[in-house]
Coordinates of C-alpha atoms in Angstrom, one line a residue:
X1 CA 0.0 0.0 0.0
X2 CA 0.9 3.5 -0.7
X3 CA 0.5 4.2 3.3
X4 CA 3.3 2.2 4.4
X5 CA 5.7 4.7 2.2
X6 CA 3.6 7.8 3.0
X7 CA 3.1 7.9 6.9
X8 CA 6.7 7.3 8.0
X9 CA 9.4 10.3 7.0
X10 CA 12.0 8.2 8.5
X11 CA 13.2 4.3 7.7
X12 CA 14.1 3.8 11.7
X13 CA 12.3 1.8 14.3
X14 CA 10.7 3.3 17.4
X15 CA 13.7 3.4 20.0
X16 CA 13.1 1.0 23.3
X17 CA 11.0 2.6 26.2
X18 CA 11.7 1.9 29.5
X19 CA 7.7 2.4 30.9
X20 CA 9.4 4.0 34.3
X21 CA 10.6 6.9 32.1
X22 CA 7.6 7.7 29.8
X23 CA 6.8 11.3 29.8
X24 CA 3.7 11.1 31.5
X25 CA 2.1 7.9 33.4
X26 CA 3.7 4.4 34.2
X27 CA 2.1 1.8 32.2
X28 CA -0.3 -0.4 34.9
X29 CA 0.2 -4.4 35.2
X30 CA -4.0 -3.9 35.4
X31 CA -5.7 -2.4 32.6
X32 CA -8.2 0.2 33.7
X33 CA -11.9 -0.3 33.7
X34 CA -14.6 2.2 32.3
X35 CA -14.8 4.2 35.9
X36 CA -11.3 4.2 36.5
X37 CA -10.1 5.3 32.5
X38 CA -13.3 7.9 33.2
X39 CA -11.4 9.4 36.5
X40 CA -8.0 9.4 34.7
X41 CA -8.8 11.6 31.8
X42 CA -10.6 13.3 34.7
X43 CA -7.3 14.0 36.2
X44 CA -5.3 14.2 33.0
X45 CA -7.4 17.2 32.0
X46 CA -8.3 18.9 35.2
X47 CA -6.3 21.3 36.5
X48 CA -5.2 25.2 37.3
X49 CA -6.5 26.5 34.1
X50 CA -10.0 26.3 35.5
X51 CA -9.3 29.3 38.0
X52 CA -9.2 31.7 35.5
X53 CA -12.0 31.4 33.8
X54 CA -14.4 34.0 35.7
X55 CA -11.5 36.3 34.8
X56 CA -12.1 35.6 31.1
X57 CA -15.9 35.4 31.6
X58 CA -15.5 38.7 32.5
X59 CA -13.7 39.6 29.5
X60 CA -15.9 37.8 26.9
X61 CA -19.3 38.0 28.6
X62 CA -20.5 35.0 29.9
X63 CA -22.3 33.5 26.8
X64 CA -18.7 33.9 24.8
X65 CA -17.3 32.2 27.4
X66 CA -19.9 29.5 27.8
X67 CA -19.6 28.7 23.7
X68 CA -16.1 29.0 23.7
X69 CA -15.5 26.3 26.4
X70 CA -18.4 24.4 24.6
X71 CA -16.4 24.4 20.8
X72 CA -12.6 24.2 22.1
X73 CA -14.1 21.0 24.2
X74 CA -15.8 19.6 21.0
X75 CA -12.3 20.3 18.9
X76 CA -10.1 18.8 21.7
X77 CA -12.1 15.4 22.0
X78 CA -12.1 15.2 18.1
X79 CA -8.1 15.9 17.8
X80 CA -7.6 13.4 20.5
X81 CA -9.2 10.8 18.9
X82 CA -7.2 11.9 15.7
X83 CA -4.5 10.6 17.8
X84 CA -5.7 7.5 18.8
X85 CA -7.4 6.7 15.1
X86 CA -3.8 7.7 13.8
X87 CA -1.9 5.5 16.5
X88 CA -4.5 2.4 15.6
X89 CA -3.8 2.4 12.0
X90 CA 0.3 2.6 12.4
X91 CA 0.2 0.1 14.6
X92 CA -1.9 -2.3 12.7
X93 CA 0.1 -2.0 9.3
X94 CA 2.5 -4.5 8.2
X95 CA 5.7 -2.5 9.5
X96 CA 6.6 -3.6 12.9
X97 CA 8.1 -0.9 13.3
X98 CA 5.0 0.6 14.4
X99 CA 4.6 -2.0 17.3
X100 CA 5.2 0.2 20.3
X101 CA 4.6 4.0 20.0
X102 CA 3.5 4.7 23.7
X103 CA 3.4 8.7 23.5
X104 CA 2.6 11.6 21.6
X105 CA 6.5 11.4 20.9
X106 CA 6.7 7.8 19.7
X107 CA 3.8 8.8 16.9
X108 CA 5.5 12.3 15.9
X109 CA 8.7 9.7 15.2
X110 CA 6.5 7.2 13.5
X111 CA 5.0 9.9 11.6
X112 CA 8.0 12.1 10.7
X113 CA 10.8 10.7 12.1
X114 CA 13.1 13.1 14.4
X115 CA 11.5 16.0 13.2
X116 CA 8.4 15.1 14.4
X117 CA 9.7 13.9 17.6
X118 CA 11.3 16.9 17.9
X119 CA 8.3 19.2 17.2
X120 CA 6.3 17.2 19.8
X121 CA 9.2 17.4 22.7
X122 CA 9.6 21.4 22.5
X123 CA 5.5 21.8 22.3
X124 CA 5.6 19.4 25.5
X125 CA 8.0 21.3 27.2
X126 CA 6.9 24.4 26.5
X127 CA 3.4 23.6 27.4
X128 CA 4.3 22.1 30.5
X129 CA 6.3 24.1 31.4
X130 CA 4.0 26.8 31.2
X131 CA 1.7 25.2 33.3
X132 CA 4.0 24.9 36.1
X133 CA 4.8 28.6 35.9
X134 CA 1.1 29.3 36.2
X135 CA 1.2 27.6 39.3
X136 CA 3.9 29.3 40.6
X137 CA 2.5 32.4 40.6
X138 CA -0.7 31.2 41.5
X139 CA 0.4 30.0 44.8
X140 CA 2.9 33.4 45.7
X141 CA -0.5 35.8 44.3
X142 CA -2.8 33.8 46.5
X143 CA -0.2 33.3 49.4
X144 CA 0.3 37.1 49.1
X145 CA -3.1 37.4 49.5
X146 CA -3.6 35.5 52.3
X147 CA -1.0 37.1 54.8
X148 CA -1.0 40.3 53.4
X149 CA 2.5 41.0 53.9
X150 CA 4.6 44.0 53.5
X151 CA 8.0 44.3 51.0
X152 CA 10.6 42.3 52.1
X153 CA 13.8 44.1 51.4
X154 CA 12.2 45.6 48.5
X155 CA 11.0 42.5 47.1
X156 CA 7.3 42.0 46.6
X157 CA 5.5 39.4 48.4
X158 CA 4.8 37.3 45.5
X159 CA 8.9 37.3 45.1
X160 CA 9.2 36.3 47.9
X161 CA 7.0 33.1 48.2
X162 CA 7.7 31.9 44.7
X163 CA 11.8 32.3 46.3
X164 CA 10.1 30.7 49.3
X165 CA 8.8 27.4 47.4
X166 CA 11.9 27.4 45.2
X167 CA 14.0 24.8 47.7
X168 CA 11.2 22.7 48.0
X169 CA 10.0 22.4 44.6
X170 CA 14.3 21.5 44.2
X171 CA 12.8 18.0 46.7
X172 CA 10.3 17.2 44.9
X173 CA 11.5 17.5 41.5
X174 CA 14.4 15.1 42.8
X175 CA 12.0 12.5 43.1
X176 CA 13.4 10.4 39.9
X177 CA 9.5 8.4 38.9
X178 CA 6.1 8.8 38.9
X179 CA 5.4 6.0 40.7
X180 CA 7.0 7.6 43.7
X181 CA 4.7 11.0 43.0
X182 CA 1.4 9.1 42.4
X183 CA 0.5 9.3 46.5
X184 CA 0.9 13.3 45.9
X185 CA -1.0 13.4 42.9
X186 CA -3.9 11.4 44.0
X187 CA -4.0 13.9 47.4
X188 CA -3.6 16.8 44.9
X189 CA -7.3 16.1 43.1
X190 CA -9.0 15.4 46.3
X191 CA -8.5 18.6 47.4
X192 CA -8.6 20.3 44.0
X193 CA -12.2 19.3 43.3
X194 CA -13.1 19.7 47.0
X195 CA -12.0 23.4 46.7
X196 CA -13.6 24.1 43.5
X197 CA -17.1 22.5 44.7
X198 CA -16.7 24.9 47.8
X199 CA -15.9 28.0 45.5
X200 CA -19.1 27.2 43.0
X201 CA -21.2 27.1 46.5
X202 CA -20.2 30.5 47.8
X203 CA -20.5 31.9 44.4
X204 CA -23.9 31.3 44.5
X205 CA -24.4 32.5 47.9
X206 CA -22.8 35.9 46.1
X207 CA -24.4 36.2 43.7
X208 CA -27.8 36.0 45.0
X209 CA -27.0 38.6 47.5
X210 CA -25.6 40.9 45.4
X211 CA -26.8 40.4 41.7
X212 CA -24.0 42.3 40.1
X213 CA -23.9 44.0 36.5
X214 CA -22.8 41.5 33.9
X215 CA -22.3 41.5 30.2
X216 CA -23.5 38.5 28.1
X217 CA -20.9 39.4 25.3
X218 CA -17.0 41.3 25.5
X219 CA -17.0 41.6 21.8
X220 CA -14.5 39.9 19.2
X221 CA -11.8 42.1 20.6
X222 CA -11.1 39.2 23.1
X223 CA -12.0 36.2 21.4
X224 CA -8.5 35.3 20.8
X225 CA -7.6 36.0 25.1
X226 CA -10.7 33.9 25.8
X227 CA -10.0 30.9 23.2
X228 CA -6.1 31.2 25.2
X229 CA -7.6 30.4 28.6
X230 CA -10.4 27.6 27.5
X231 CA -7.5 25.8 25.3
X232 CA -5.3 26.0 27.9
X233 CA -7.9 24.5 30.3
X234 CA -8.3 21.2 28.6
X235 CA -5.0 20.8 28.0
X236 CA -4.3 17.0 28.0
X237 CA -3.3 16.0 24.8
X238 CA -0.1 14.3 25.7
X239 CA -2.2 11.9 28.1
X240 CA -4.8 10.4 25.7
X241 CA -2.6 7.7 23.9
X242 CA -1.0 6.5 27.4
X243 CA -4.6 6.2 28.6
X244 CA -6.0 4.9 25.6
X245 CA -3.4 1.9 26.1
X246 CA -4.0 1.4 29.9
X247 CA -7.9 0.8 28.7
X248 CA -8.9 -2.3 29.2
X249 CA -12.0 -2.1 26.4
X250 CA -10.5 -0.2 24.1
X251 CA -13.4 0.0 21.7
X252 CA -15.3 1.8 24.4
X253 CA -12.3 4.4 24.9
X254 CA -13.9 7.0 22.5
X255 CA -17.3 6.9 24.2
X256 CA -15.4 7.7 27.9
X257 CA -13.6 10.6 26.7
X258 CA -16.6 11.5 24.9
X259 CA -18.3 11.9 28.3
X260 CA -15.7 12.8 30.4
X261 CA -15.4 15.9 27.8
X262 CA -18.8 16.5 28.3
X263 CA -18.7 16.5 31.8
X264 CA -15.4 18.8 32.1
X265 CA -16.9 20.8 29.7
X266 CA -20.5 21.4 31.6
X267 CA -18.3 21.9 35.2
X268 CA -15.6 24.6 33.3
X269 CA -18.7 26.3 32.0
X270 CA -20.5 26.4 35.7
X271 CA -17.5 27.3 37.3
X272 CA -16.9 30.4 35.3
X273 CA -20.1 31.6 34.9
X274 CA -20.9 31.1 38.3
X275 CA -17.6 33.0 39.4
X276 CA -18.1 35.7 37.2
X277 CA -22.0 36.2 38.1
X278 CA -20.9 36.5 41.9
X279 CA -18.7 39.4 41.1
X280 CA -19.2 40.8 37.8
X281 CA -16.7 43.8 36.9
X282 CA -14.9 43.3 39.8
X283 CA -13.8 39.5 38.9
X284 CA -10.0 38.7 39.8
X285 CA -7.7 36.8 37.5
X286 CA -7.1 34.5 40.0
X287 CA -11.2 33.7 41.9
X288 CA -10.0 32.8 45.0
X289 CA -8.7 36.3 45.9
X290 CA -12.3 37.9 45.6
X291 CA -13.7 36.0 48.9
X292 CA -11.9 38.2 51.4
X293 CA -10.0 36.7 54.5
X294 CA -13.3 34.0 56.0
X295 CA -12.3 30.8 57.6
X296 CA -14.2 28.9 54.3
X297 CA -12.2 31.6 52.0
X298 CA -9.1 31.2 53.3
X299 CA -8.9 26.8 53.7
X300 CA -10.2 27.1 50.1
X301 CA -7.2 29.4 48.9
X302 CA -4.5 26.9 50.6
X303 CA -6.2 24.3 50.0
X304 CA -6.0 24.8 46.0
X305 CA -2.0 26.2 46.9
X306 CA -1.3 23.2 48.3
X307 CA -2.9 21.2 45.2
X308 CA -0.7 23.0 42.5
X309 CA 2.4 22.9 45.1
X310 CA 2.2 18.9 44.6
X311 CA 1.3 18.8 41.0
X312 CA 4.2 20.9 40.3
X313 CA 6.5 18.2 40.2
X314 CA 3.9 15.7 38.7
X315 CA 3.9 18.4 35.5
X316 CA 7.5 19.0 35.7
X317 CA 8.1 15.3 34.9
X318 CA 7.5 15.4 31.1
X319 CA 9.8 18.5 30.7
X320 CA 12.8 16.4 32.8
X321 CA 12.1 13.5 31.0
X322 CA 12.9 15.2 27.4
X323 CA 15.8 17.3 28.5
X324 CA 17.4 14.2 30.3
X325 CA 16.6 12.1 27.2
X326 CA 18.2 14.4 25.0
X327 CA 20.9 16.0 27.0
X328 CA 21.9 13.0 29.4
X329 CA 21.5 10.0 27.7
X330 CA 18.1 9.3 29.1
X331 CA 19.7 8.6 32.9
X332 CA 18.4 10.4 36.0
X333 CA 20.0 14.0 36.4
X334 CA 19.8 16.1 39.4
X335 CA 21.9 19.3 38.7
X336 CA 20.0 19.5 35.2
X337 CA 16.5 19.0 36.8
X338 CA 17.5 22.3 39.0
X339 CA 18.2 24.0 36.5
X340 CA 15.1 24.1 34.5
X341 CA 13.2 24.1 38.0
X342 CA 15.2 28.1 38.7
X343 CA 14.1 28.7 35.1
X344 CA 10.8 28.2 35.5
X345 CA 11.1 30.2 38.4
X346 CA 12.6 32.7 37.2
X347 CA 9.8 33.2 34.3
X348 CA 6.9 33.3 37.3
X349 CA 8.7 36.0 38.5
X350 CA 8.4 38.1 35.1
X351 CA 4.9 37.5 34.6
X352 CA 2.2 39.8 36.3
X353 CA -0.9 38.0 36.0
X354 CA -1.9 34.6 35.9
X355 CA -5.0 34.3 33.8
X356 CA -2.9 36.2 31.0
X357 CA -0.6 34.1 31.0
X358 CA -2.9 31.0 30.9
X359 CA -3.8 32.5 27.7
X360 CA -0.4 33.5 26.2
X361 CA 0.2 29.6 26.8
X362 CA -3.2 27.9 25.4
X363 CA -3.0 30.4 22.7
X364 CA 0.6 29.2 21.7
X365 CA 1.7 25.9 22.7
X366 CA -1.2 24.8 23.7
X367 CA -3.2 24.8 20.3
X368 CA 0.0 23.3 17.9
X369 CA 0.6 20.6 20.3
X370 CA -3.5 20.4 20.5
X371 CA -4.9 20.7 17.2
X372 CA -2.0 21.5 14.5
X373 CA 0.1 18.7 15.4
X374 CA -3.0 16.1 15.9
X375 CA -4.7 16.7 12.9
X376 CA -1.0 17.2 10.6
X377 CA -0.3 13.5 11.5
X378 CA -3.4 12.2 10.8
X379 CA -3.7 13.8 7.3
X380 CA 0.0 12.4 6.2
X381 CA -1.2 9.0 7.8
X382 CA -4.6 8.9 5.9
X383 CA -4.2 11.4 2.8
X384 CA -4.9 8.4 0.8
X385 CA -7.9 6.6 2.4
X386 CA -9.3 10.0 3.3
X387 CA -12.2 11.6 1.2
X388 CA -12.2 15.6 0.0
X389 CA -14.1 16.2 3.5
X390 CA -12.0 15.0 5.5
X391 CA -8.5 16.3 4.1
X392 CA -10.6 19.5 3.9
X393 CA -11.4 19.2 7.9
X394 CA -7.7 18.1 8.7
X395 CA -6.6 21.1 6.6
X396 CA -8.5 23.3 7.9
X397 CA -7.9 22.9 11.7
X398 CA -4.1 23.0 10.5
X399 CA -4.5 26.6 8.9
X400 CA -6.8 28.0 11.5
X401 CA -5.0 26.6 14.7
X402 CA -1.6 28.1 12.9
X403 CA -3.9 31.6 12.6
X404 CA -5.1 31.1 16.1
X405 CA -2.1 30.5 17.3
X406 CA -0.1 33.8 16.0
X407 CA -3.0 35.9 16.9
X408 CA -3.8 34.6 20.0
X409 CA -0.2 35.0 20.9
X410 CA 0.2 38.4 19.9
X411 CA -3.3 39.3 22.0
X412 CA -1.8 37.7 24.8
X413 CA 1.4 39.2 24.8
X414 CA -0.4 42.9 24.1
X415 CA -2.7 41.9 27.2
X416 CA 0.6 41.2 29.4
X417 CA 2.5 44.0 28.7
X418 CA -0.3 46.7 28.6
X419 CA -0.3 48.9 31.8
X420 CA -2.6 47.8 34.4
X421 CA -5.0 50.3 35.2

């Protein structure tokens, strides 16, 4: 077949994986049932990107914001199953090869060979990398926040707590496999959706008392800022071909993540409306600081610190795992782990705001590695099987995620840098 020559840019096998080192989850002895591959993606998807979107409900008017959570959920379900359909048909072609592609990574270099590999690795660094720095200075703002304390030596309080986590994120980014972070992750999505079910509650309570002004629509001004934050929020690309494999019915794998998209979906589109209907013009980029200094406020605010303190390292591990694959022969290093730990730092410290910079990362990264990259591979894999409509779809998400992606960025960057008034 004409396939077997198309799909692969590159005549070598997949390279061995040792399953400890994979970028993102340790392949289970068990595979997982519908419940449990329902609660992974749960977690795969879930994460800080949901506090800021009241801030960008604010910004797009809550209807925007409501359809533009609905469509980028819609367009990330049917680019993750691009994914799997392009994984499926690699692996059942007569190049063996093709037997083992475990990760995003493994397809890009089934698809293209080290370039694709390559393209794949610096989106997934970027990306989450990103994310980490959004928790970074989520945890110093609402810190900050919280005790209200003065300059320290001229240094801000949000310097100083992000300086203030820096030797402890060093001890937990130590930690050489997953398997010896899984206890922290499953104690970090406990309380994550504990604190956001609290925060939906008194948002209610809020807004019923004080029925601010809202706006339905921002106009298309902020489209691009808004599109940012929601992409950014279901980031989860890189986990839907390790899950896929841990399923244990596989045919039933695109009716989970169907639903569990859904569901995300439905509670990202709650929790921002809700948060912006509480407090209207006065919505902060980061929620939690707009409930004031109450007992219920306050273990809400460390609670969610404490959750993205613990998933820091959990994120951190893809971004180790490619630098120590390509810089350290794929061994364990600590004085390189530290390094891109301070950087990451060091970029929280830069950045102002963290629902801005949720978008300058969803609007970037977060839609090539997303959509572009999904829907590229799964036109070279199928351009000959495929009909007009569906190299026109591929095609299309490829130029318009590209489009998104510059003009999202530049929006973001204008939205960052613009005096704060």
């Amino acid at each position: 077949m004409g396939f077997e020559k198309e799909a692969s840019c590159s005549s070598h096998a997949l390279p061995e994986v040792d399953p400890t080192t994979l970028p993102f989850i340790p392949k289970p002895q068990i595979l997982s049932s519908v419940p449990k591959t329902f609660a992974n993606v749960f977690i795969a998807i879930v994460g800080a990107g949901v506090l800021g979107l009241p801030y960008t409900f604010k910004k797009t008017g809550w209807v925007l914001g409501i359809l533009m959570i609905a469509i980028v959920a819609f367009f990330t379900y049917h680019c993750m199953m691009l994914l799997v359909h392009t994984r499926r048909r690699l692996e059942h072609s007569d190049d063996v090869s093709f037997s083992k592609i475990s990760s995003f990574g493994d397809l890009g270099f089934a698809v293209c060979g080290h370039t694709g590999r390559f393209s794949v690795d610096i989106m997934i660094v970027l990306s989450q990398a990103g994310f980490c720095v959004s928790y970074a200075i989520f945890v110093a703002n609402t810190l900050a926040n919280l005790f209200n304390l003065p300059p320290i030596l001229g240094f801000s309080p949000k310097t100083v707590f992000i300086w203030g986590i820096f030797p402890f994120q060093l001890g937990l980014n130590s930690i050489p496999t997953l398997t010896h972070l899984a206890p922290l992750s499953i104690f970090a999505d406990v309380v994550d959706i504990g604190a956001m079910g609290v925060v939906m509650v008194e948002d209610i309570a809020v807004f019923l008392r004080d029925r601010p002004q809202l706006q339905a629509f921002g106009g298309l001004s902020v489209i691009f800022y808004g599109l940012g934050v929601a992409v950014y929020a279901f980031e989860g690309i890189g986990m839907v071909l390790p899950l896929e494999s841990e399923t244990a019915d596989k045919a039933k794998f695109g009716k989970i993540l169907a639903v569990s998209m859904a569901f995300i979906a439905l509670m990202y589109g709650s929790f921002g409306a809700l948060g912006y209907l509480a407090f209207g013009a006065e919505t902060n980029d980061i929620i939690t600081t707009n409930f004031g200094s109450g007992l219920v406020s306050t273990l809400v605010q460390l609670g969610l610190s404490i959750n993205l303190f613990f998933t820091f390292p959990l994120m951190m591990n893809p971004v180790h795992e490619v630098f120590e694959r390509r810089f350290w022969g794929g061994r364990f290093c600590l004085w390189l782990r530290w390094i891109v730990v301070l950087g990451v730092c060091l970029v929280a410290l830069s950045v102002p705001n963290f629902a801005d910079f949720l978008s300058l990362v969803g609007s970037s990264v977060c839609i090539v590695l997303g959509f572009v990259l999904p829907s590229l591979f799964h036109l070279i894999v199928f351009k000959e099987e495929l009909g007009w409509r569906g190299v026109s779809l591929d095609v299309a998400i490829v130029i318009l995620g590209a489009a998104f992606a510059v003009s999202g960025t530049v929006s973001s960057l204008m939205e960052i840098f613009s005096v704060k008034v």
